[in-house]
Short mmCIF file of C-alpha atoms and ligand atoms in Angstrom, two decimals:
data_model
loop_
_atom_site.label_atom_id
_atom_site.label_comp_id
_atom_site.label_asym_id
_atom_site.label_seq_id
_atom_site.Cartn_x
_atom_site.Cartn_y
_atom_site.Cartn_z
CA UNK A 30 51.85 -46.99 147.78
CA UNK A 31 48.63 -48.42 146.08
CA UNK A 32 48.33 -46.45 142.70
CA UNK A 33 45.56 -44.17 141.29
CA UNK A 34 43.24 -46.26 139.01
CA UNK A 35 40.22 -45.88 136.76
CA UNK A 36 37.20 -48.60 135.81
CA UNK A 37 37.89 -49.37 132.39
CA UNK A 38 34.27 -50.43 131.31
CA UNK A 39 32.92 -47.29 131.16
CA UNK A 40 33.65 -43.67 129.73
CA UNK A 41 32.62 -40.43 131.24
CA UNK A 42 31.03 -37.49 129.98
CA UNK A 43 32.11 -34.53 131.43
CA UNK A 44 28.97 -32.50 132.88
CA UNK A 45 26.96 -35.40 131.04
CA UNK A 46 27.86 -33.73 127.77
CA UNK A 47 25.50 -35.18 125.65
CA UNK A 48 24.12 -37.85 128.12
CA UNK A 49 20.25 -39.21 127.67
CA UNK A 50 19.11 -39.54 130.98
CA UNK A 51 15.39 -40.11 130.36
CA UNK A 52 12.68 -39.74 128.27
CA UNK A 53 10.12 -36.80 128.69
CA UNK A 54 7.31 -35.90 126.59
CA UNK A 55 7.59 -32.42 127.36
CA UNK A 56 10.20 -30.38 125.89
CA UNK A 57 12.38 -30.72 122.54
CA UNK A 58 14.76 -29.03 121.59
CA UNK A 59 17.25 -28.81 118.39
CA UNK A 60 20.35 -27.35 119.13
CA UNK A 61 22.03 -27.12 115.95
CA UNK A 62 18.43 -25.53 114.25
CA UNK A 63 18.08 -23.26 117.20
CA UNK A 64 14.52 -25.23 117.95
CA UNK A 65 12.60 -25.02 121.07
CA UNK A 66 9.14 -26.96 121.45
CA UNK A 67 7.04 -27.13 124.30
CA UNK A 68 4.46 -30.69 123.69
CA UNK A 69 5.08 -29.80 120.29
CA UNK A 70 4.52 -25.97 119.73
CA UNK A 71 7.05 -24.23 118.86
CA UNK A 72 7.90 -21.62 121.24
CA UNK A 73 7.80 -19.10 117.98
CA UNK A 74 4.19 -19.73 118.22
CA UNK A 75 3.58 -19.61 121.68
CA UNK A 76 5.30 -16.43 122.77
CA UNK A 77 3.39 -13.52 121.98
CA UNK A 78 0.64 -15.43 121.17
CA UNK A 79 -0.77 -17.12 124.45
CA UNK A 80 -0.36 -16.14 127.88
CA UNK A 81 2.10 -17.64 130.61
CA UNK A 82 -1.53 -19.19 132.43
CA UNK A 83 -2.26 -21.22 128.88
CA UNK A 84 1.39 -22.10 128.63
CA UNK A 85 1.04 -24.00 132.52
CA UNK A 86 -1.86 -25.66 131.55
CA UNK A 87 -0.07 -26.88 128.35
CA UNK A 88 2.77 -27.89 130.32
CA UNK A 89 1.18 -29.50 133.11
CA UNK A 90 -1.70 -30.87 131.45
CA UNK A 91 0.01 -31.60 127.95
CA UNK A 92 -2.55 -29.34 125.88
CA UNK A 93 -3.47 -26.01 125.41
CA UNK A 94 -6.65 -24.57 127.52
CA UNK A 95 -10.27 -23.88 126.12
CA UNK A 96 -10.92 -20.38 127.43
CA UNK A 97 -13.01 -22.16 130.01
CA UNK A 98 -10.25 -24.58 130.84
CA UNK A 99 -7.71 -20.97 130.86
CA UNK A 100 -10.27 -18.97 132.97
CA UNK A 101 -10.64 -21.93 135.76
CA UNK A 102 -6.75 -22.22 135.80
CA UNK A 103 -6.45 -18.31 136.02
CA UNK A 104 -9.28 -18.30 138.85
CA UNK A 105 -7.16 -21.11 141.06
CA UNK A 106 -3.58 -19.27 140.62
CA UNK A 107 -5.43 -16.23 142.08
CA UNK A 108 -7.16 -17.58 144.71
CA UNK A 109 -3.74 -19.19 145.98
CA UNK A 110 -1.44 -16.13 145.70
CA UNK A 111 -2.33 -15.12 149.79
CA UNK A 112 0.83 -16.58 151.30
CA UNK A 113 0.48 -18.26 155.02
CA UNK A 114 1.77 -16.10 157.85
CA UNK A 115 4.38 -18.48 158.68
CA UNK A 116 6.41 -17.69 155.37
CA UNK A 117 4.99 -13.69 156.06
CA UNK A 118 6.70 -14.05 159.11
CA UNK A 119 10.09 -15.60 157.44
CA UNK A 120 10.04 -12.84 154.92
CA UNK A 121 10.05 -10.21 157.89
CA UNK A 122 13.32 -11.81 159.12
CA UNK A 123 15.29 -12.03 156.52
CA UNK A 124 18.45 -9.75 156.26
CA UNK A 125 17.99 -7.11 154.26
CA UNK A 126 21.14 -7.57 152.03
CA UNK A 127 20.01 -11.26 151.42
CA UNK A 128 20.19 -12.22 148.38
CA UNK A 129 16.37 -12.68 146.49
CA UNK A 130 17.37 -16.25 145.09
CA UNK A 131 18.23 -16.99 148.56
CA UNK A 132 14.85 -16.17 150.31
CA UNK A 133 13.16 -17.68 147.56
CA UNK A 134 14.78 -20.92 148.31
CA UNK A 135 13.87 -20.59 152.08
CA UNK A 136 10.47 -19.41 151.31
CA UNK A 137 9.27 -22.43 149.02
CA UNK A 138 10.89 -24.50 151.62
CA UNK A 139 8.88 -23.39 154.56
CA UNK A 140 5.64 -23.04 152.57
CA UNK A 141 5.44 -27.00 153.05
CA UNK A 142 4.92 -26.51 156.66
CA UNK A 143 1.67 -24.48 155.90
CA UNK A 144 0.60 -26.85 153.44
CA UNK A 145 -1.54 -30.10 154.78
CA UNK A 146 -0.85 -31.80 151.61
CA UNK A 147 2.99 -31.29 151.44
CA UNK A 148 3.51 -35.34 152.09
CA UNK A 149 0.40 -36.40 149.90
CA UNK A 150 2.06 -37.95 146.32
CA UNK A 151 -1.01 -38.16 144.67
CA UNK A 152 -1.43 -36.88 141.31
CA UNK A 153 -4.19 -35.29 142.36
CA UNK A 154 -2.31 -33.68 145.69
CA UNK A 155 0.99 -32.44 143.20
CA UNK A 156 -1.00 -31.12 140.48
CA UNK A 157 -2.72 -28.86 143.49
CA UNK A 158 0.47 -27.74 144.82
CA UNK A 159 2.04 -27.34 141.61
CA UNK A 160 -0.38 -24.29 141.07
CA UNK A 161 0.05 -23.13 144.71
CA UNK A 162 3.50 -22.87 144.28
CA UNK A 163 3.17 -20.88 140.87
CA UNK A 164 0.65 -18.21 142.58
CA UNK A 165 2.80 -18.22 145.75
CA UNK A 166 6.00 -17.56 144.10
CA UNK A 167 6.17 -14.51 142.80
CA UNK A 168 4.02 -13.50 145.60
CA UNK A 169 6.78 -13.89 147.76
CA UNK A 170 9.40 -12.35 145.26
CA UNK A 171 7.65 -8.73 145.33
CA UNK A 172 6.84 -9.12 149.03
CA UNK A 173 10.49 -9.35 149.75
CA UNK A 174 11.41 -6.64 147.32
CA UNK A 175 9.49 -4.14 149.14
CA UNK A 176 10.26 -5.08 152.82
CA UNK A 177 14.17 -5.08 152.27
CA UNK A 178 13.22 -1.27 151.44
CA UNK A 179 11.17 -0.48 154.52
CA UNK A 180 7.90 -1.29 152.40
CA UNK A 181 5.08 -3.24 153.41
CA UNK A 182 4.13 -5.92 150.70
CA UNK A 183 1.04 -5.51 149.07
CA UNK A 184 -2.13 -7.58 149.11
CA UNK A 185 -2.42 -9.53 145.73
CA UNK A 186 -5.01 -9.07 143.26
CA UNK A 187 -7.54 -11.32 143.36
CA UNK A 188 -7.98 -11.38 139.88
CA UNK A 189 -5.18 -10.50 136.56
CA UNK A 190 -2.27 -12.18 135.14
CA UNK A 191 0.56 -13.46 136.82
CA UNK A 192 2.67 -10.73 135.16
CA UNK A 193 0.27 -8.61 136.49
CA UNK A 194 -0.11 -9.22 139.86
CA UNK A 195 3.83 -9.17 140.64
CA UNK A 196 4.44 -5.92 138.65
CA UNK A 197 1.48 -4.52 140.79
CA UNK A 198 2.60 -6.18 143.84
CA UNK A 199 6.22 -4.27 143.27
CA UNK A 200 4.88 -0.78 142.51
CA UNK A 201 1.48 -0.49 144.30
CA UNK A 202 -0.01 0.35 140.83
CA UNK A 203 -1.47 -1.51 137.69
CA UNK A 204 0.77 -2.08 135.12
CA UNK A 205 0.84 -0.80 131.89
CA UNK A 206 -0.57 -3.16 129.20
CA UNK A 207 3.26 -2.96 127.27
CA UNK A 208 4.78 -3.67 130.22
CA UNK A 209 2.28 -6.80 131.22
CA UNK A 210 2.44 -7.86 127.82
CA UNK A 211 6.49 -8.03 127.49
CA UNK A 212 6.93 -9.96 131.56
CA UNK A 213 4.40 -11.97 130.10
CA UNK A 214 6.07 -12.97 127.49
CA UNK A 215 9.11 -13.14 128.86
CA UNK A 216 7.40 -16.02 131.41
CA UNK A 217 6.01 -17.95 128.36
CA UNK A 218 9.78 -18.06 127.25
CA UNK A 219 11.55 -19.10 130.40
CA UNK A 220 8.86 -21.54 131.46
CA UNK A 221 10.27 -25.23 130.18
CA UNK A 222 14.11 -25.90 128.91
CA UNK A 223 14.28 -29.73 128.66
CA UNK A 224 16.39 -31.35 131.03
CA UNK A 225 18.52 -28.10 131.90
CA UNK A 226 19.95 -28.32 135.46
CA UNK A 227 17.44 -27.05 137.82
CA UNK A 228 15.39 -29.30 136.30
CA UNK A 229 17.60 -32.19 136.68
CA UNK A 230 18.48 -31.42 140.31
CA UNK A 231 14.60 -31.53 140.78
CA UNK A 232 13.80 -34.55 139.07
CA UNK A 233 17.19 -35.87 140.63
CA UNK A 234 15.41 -35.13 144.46
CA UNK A 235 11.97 -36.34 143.25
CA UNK A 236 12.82 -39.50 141.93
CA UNK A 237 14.08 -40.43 145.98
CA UNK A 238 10.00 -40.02 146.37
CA UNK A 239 10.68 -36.60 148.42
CA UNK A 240 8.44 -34.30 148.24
CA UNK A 241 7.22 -31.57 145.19
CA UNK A 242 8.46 -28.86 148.27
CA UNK A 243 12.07 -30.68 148.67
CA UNK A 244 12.44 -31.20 144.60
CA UNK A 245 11.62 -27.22 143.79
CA UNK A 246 13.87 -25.96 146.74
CA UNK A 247 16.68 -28.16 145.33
CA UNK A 248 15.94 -26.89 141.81
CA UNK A 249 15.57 -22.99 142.86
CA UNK A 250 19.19 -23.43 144.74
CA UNK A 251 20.25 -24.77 141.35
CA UNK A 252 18.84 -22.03 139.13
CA UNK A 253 20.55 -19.81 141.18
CA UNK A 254 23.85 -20.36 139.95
CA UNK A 255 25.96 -17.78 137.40
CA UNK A 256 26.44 -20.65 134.88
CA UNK A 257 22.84 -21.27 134.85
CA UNK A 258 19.63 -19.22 135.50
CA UNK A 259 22.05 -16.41 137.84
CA UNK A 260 23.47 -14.99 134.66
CA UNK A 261 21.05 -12.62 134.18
CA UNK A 262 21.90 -10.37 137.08
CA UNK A 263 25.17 -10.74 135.97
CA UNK A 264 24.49 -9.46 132.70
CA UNK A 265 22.53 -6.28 134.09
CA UNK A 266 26.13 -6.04 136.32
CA UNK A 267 28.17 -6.00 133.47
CA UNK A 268 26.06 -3.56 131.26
CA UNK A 269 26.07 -0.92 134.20
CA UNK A 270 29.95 -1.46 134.76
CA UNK A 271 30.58 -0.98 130.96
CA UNK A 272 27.99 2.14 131.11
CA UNK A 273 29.83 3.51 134.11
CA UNK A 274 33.58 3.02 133.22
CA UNK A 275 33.35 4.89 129.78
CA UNK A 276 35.24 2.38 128.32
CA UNK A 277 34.03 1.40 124.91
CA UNK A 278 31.85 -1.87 125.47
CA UNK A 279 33.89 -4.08 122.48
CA UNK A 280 37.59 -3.18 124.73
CA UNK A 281 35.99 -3.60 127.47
CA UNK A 282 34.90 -7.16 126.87
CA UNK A 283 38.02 -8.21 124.88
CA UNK A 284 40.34 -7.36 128.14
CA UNK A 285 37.91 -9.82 129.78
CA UNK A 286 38.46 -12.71 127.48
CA UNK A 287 42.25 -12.11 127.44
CA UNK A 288 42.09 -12.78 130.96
CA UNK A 289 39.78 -15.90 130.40
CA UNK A 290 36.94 -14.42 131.96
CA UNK A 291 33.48 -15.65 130.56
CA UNK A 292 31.03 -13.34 129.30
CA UNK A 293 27.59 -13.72 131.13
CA UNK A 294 24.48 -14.25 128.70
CA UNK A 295 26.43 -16.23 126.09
CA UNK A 296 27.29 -19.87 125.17
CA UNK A 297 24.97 -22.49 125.45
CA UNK A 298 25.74 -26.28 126.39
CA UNK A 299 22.47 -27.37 124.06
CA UNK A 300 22.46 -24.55 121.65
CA UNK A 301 24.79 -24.25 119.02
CA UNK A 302 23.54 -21.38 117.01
CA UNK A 303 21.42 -18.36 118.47
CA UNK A 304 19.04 -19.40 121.38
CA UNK A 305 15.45 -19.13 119.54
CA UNK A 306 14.47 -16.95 122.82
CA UNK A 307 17.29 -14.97 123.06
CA UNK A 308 16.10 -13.86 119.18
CA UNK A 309 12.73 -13.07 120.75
CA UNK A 310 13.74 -11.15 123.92
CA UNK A 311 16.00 -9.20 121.13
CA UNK A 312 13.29 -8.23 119.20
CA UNK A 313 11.13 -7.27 122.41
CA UNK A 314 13.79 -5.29 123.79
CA UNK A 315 14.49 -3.10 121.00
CA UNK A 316 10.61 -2.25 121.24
CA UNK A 317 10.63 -1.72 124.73
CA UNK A 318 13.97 0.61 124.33
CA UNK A 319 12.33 2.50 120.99
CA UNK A 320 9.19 3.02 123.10
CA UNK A 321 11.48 4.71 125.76
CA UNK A 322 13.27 6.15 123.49
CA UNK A 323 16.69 5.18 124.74
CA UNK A 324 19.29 2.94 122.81
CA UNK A 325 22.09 2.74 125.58
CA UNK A 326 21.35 -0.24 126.57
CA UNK A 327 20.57 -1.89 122.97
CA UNK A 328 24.17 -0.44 121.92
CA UNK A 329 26.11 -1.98 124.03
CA UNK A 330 24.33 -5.21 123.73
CA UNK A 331 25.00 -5.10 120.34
CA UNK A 332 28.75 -4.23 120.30
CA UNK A 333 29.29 -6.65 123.03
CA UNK A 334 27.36 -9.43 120.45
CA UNK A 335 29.53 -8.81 117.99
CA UNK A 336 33.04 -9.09 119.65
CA UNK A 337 32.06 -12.38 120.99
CA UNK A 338 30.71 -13.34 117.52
CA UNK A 339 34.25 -12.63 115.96
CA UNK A 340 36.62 -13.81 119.22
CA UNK A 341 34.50 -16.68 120.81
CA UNK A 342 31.98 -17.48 117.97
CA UNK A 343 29.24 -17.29 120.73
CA UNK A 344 26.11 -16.50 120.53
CA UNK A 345 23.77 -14.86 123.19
CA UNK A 346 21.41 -17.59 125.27
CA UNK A 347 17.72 -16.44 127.28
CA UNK A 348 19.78 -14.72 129.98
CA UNK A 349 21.25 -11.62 127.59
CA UNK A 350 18.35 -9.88 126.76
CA UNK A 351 16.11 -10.20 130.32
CA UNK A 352 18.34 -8.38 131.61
CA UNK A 353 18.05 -4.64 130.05
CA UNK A 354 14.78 -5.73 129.40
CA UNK A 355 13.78 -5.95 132.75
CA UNK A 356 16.26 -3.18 133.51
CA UNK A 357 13.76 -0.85 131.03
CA UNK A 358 10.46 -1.84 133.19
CA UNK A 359 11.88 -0.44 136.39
CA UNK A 360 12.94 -3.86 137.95
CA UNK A 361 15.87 -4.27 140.33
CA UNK A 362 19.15 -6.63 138.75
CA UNK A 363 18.53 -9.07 141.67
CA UNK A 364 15.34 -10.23 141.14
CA UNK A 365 15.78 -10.88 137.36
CA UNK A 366 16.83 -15.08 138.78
CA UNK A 367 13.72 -15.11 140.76
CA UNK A 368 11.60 -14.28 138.01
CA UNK A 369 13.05 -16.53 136.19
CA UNK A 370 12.28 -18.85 138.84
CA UNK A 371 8.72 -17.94 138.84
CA UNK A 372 7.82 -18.92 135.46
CA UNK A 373 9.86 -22.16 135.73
CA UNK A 374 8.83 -23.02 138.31
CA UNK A 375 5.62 -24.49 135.80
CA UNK A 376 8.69 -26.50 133.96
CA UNK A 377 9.69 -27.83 137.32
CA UNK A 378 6.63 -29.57 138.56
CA UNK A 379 5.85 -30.57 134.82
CA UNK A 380 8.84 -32.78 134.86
CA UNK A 381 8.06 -33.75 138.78
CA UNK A 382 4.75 -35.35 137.77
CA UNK A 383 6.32 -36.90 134.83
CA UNK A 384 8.96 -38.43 137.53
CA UNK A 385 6.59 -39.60 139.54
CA UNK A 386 4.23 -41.18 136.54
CA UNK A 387 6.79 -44.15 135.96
CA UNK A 388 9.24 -43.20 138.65
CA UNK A 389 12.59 -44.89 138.92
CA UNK A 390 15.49 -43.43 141.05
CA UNK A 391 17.99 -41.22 139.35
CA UNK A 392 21.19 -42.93 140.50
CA UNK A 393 23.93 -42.54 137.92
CA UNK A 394 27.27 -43.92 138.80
CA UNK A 395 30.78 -42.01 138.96
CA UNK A 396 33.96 -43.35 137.70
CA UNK A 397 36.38 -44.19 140.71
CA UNK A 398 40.14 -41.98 140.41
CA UNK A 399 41.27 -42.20 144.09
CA UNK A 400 43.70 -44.89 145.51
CA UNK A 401 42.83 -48.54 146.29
CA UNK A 402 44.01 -51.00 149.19
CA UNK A 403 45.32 -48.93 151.78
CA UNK A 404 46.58 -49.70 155.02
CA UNK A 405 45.36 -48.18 157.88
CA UNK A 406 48.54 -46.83 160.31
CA UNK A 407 48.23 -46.47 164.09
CA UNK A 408 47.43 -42.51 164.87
CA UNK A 409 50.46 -42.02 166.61
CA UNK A 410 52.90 -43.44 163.41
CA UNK A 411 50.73 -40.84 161.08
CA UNK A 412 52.18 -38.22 158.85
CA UNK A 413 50.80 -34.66 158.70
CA UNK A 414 48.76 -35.27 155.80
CA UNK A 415 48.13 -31.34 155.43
CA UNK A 416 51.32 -29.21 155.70
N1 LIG B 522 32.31 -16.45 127.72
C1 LIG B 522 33.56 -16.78 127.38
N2 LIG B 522 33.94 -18.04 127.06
C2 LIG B 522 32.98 -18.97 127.08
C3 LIG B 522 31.66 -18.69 127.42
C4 LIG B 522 31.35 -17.37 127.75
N3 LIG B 522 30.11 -17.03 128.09
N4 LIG B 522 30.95 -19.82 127.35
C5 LIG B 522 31.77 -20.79 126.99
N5 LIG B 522 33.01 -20.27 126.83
C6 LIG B 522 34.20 -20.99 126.44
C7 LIG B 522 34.87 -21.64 127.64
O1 LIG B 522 35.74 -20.78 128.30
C8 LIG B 522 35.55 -22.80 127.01
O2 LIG B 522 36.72 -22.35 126.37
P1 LIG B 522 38.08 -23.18 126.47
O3 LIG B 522 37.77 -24.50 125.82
O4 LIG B 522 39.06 -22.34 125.73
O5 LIG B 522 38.37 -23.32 127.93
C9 LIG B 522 34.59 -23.23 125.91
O6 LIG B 522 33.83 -22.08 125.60
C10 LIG B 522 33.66 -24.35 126.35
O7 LIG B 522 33.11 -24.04 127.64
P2 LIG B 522 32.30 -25.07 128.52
O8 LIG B 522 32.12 -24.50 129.88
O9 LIG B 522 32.90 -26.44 128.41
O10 LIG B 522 30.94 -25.13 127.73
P3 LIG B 522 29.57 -25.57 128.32
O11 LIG B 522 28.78 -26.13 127.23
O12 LIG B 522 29.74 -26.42 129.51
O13 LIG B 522 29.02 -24.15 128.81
C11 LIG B 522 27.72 -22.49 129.69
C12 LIG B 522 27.76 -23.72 128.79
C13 LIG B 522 26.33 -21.88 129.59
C14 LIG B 522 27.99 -22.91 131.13
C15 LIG B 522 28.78 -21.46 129.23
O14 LIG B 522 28.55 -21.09 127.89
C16 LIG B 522 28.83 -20.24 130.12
O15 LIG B 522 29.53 -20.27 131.15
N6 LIG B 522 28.12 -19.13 129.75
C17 LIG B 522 28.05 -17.96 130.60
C18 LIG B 522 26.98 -18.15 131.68
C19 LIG B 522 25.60 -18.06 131.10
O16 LIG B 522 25.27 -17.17 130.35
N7 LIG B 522 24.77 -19.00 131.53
C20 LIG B 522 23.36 -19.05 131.13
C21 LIG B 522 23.11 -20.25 130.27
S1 LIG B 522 21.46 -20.21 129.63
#
């Protein structure tokens, strides 16, 4: 029989560990100083500082807005959040029990049959649908939300943040300012992450020269995942089942490590101290829980911290504190992903346009380990080859 061989002029990294795949001018980060910089600001002085609309502009555009420049960005997002009644329709027949991530993924899909520039790869043409698909998305988040509960979606506002048009579009009612300000926030720090793997799976699809629709479906199915952008509803799922078993949060954990189980919200493939957002969303979530008056949540968190501090030496990433942060403003554990989703999706088509700037394909090679020189045998002289 032929034997099992491997190309010996070239190593592999497993997951591309550490692989350079291209250069961007958008994102930097330092893993070992816990550094994140979006075209050179420091997400320390972004976040709580300018709003998730500046924060596109700088992304997509590569600087921050005049407040003319903000205000004409803000105006556009709003006038595209109306979705087309062909992804209205979609939304009304989706199960019920789907999962959010899921319909998303559909949704963004089918809005480029109800957009007459979905083919156009202008700069001009991506740019525009770039913003469409930032007003539309969360648009079609809270629509969902409400019609898998016998709700009918609400009209958008026609004028407000993005915050807080989907917190209005999932309660009927304005939000409060605290609770724009900290979704806000929150957006500004998931928008951009480098070449994380949504990101790549997007840039991956766009550098074929398919479509801004194709690229972000691809890179919502890849969010989705519990080792990337899904670990957030995972975390909310673990904080109720430690809540609910009565179990003390640090036992509770360890019996999941003895069994190898991985803890959702920590470890980071970039980031080898804290995550410089997870130390924001910390800081926001204790102010959200002493507004509310409640330190459950913020207790476990913190016991939970520390036994993976002292067994794993791991620290908590962007996904640990969204979750009983989001959990405080009234928002359901499955749509935590989405709205993740919804403020990268500004990340996404930053690094599409980039692509597409000085476009080459993204065609990496993979290092053969199967057999070589094989015979073929007449059907009837076969083995079972699967007992
Ligand atoms: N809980 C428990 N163990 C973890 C862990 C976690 N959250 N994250 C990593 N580890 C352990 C692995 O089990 C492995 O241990 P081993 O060598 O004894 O088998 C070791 O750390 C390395 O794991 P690996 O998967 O190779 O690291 P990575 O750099 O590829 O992983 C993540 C990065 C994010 C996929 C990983 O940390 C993880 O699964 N985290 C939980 C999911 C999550 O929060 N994702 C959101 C990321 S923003």
């Amino acid at each position: 029989m032929a034997t099992s061989t491997t190309a010996a002029h070239c190593g592999t990294a497993r997951g591309l560990d550490g692989v350079i795949a291209l250069d961007s001018s958008i994102c930097f980060i330092d893993g070992r100083a816990g550094k994140l910089v979006y075209r050179g600001y420091d997400i320390r002085r972004l976040a709580g500082h300018v709003s998730f609309e500046e924060v596109a502009h700088l992304l997509w555009l590569g600087a921050l807005p005049t407040s003319r420049e903000r205000d004409g960005l803000s105006s556009c997002l709003c006038s595209e959040r109306v979705l087309p009644p062909l992804v209205l329709s979609i939304l009304e027949l989706m199960p019920r029990d789907a999962s959010p991530m899921a319909v998303l993924r559909t949704c963004v899909s089918a809005l480029a049959h109800a957009d007459q520039e979905a083919d156009d790869m202008s700069a001009a043409a991506n740019m525009r649908k770039s913003v469409r698909l930032a007003a539309r998305m969360p648009v079609i988040i809270a629509a969902f939300a409400r019609l898998r509960t016998g709700r009918e979606p609400i009209e958008p506002l026609t004028d407000g943040s993005t915050a807080a048009n989907f917190l209005y579009m999932l309660t009927g009612e304005r939000p409060a300012p605290h609770a724009e300000r900290t979704l806000d926030t929150a957006l500004v720090l998931h928008a951009e992450h480098s070449l994380n793997a949504s990101t790549f799976a997007g840039r991956v699809i766009g550098s074929t020269l398919s479509d801004l629709y194709a690229a972000v479906s691809g890179a919502v199915g890849a969010l989705a995942g519990a080792l990337h952008g899904g670990a957030n509803v995972r975390v909310m799922k673990m904080l109720k089942a430690i809540d609910a078993s009565g179990e003390s949060p640090a036992s509770w954990v360890r019996r999941r490590l003895a069994r190898r189980e991985r803890i959702m919200g920590f470890g980071h493939r970039v980031y080898k101290v804290i995550d410089p957002r997870a130390s924001i969303l910390r800081g926001m979530m204790q102010d959200l829980a002493k507004e509310q008056d409640t330190s459950k949540w913020e207790r476990i968190c913190e016991e939970i911290l520390e036994v993976m501090r002292q067994e794993k030496g791991l620290a908590p990433n962007v996904d640990y504190y969204t979750a009983p942060m989001y959990y405080m403003l009234g928002i359901d554990a499955d749509l935590y992903t989405p709205i993740f989703a919804m403020s990268r999706i500004t990340g996404w088509t930053a690094h599409l346009m980039e692509q597409w700037h000085a476009n080459r394909l993204i065609r990496p090679l993979a290092r053969y380990t199967g057999l070589h020189d094989l015979h073929v045998v007449p059907i009837s002289d076969r083995r079972v080859s699967v007992p």
